[in-house]
Tab-separated table of C-alpha atoms in Angstrom:
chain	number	residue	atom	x	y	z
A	1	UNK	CA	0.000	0.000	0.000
A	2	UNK	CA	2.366	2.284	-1.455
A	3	UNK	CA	-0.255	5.702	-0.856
A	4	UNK	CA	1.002	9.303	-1.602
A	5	UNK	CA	0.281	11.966	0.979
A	6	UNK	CA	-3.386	13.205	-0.878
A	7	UNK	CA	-4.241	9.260	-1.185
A	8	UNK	CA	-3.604	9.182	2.675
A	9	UNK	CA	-5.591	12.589	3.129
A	10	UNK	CA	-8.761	11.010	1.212
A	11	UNK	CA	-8.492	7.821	3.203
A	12	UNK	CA	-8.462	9.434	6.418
A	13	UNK	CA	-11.174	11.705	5.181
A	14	UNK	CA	-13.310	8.567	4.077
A	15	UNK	CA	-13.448	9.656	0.210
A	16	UNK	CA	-11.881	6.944	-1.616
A	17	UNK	CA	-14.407	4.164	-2.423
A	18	UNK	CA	-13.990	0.611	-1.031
A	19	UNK	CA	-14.298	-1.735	-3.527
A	20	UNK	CA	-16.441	-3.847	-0.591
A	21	UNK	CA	-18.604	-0.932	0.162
A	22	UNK	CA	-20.775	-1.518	-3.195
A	23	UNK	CA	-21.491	-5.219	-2.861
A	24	UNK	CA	-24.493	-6.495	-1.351
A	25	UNK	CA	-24.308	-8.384	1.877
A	26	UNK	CA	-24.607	-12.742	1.779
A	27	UNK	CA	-28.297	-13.504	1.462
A	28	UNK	CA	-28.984	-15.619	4.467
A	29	UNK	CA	-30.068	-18.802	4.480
A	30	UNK	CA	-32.005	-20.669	7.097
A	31	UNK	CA	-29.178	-22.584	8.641
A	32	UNK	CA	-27.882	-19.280	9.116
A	33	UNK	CA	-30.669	-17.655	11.642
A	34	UNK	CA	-30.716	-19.047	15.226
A	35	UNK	CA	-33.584	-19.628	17.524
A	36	UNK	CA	-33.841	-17.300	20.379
A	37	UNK	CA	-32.298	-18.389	23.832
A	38	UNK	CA	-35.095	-16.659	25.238
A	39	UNK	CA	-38.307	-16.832	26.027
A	40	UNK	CA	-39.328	-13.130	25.476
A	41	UNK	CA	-38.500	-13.008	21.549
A	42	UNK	CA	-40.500	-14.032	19.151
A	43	UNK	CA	-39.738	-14.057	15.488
A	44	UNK	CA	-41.655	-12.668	13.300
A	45	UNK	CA	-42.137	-14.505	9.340
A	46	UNK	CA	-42.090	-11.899	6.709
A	47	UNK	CA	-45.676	-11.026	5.079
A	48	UNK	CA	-46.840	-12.364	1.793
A	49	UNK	CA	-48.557	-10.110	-0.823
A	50	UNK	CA	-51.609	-12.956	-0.291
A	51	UNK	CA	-51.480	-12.910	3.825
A	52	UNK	CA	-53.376	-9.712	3.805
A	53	UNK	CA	-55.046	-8.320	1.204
A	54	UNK	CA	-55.698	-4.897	0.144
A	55	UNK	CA	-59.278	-3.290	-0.932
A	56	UNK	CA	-59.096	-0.017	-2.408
A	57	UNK	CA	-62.403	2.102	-2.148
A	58	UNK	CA	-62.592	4.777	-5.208
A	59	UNK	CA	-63.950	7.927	-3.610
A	60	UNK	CA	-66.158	10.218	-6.030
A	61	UNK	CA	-66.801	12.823	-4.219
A	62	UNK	CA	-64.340	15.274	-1.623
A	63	UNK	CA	-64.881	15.192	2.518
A	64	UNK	CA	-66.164	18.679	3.417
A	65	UNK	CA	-65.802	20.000	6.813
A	66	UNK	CA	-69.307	20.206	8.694
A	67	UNK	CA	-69.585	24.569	8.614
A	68	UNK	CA	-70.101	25.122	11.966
A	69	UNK	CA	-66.184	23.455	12.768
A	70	UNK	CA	-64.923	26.176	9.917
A	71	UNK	CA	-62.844	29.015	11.689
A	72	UNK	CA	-64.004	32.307	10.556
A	73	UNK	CA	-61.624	35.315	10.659
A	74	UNK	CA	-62.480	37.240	13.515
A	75	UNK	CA	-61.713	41.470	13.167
A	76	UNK	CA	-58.733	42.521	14.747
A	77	UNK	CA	-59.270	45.876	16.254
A	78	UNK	CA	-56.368	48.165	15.585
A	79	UNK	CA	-54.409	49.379	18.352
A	80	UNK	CA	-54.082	53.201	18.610
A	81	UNK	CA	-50.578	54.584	19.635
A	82	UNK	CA	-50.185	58.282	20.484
A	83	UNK	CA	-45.990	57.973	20.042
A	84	UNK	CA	-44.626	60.519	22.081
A	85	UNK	CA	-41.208	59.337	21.302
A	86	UNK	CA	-38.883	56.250	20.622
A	87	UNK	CA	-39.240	54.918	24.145
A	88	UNK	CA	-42.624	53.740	22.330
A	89	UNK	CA	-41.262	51.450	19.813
A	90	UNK	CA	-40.843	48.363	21.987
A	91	UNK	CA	-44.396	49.039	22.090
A	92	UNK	CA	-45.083	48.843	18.629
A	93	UNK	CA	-42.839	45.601	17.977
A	94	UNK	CA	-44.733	43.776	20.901
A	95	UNK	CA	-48.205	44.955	19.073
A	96	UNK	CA	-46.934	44.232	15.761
A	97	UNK	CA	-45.297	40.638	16.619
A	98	UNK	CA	-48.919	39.616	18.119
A	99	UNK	CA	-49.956	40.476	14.286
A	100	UNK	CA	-52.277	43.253	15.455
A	101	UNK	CA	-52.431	46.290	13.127
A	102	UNK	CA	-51.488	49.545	14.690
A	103	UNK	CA	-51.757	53.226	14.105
A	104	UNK	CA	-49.252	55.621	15.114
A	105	UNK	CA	-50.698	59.037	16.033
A	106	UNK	CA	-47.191	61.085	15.255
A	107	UNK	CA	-49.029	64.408	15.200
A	108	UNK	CA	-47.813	66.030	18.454
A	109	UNK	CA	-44.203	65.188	17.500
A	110	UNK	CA	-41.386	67.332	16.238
A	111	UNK	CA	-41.204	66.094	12.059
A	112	UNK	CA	-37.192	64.733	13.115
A	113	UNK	CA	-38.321	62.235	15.461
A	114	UNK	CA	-41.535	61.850	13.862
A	115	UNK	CA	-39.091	60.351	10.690
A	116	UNK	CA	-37.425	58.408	12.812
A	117	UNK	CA	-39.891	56.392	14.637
A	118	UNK	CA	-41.294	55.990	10.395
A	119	UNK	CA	-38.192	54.787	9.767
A	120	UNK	CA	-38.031	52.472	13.054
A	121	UNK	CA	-41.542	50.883	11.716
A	122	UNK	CA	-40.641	50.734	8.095
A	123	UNK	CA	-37.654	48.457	9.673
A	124	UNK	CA	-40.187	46.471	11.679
A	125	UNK	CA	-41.863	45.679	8.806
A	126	UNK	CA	-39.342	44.746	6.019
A	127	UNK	CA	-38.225	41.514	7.720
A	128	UNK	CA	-41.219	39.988	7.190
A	129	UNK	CA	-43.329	42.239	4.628
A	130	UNK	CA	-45.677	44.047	6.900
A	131	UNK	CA	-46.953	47.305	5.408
A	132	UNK	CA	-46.419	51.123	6.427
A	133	UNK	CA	-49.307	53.561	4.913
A	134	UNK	CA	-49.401	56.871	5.503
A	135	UNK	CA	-53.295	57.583	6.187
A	136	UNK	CA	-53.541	60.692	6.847
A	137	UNK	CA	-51.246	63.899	8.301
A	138	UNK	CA	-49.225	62.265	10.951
A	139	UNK	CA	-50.950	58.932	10.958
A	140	UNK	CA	-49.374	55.586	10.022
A	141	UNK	CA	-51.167	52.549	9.913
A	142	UNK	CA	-48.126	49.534	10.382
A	143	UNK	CA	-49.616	46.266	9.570
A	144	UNK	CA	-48.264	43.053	10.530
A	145	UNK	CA	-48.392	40.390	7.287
A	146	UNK	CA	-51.563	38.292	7.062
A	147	UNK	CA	-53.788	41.458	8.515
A	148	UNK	CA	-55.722	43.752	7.358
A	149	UNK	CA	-58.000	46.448	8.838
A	150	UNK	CA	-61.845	45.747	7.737
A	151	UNK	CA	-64.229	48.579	6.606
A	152	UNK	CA	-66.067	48.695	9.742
A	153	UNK	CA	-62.369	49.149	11.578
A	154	UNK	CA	-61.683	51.751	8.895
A	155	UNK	CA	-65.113	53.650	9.472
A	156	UNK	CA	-63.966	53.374	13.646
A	157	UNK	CA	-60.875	54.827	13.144
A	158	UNK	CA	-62.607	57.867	11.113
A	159	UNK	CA	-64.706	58.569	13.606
A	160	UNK	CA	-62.316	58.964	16.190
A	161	UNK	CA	-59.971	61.280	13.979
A	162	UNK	CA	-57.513	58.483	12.902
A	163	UNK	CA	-58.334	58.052	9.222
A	164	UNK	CA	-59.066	59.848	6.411
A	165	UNK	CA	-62.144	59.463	4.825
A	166	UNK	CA	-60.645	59.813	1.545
A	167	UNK	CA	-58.599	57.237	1.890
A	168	UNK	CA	-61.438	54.557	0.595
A	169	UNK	CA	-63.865	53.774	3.557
């Protein structure tokens, strides 16, 4: 076994191919299997294709779900946040990771910070493609993915001063 130094490397590394490795094992034979010393083994006979047959019903039509067991999507109400500066984010992740819409009420701050806490939820948002919208002068809606605010939510929100009517109630 005359081996250069990369023939050695692969060997060690378990690359190079025994010429064993690719053979199937002996079949055995009967001689070959021994009864079991003891008493709690039992063997086991392999199954025929006649020991238990098969039926195979053809279904024509698709199992529904009885209605009443169907979940429904209930409407998240969203949660209004009057920001009065970053020490509010955390409040906005914890909102947003519970998937509950939320609308930032940035009107009372100065338009620097205000930026900055947009930014901060635009952030938020791109990990997992939530949704910023601007809906109306100094309110952002941030929406966690698989929400969405519902009409009657919308026409809430307008009444209390946090949406535009405009903006397609």
């Amino acid at each position: 076994m005359n081996k250069n130094l990369m023939g050695r490397v692969w060997d060690f590394l378990g690359l190079v191919e025994d010429e064993d490795a690719w053979n199937p094992p002996p079949a055995s034979t009967a001689a070959d299997v021994h009864s079991p010393s003891s008493g709690n083994v039992r063997l086991l006979s392999p199954k025929t294709p006649d020991s238990h047959p098969v039926s195979s019903v053809l279904r024509t039509e698709v199992p529904s779900m009885p209605r009443e067991h169907l979940a429904v999507p209930l409407g998240v109400e969203t949660e209004v946040l009057q920001v009065d500066g970053f020490q509010d984010c955390p409040h906005l992740t914890s909102w947003y990771k519970a998937g509950v819409p939320v609308m930032l009420d940035l009107r009372s701050l100065p338009a620097e910070t205000a930026q900055g806490v947009v930014y901060y939820a635009t952030g938020l948002t791109s990990y997992n493609q939530g949704q910023v919208s601007q809906v109306g002068d100094g309110l952002v809606l941030v929406t966690p993915p698989g929400a969405s605010v519902s009409q009657s939510e919308k026409a809430r929100l307008a009444k209390i001063g946090m949406w535009r009517s405009s903006t397609g109630i």
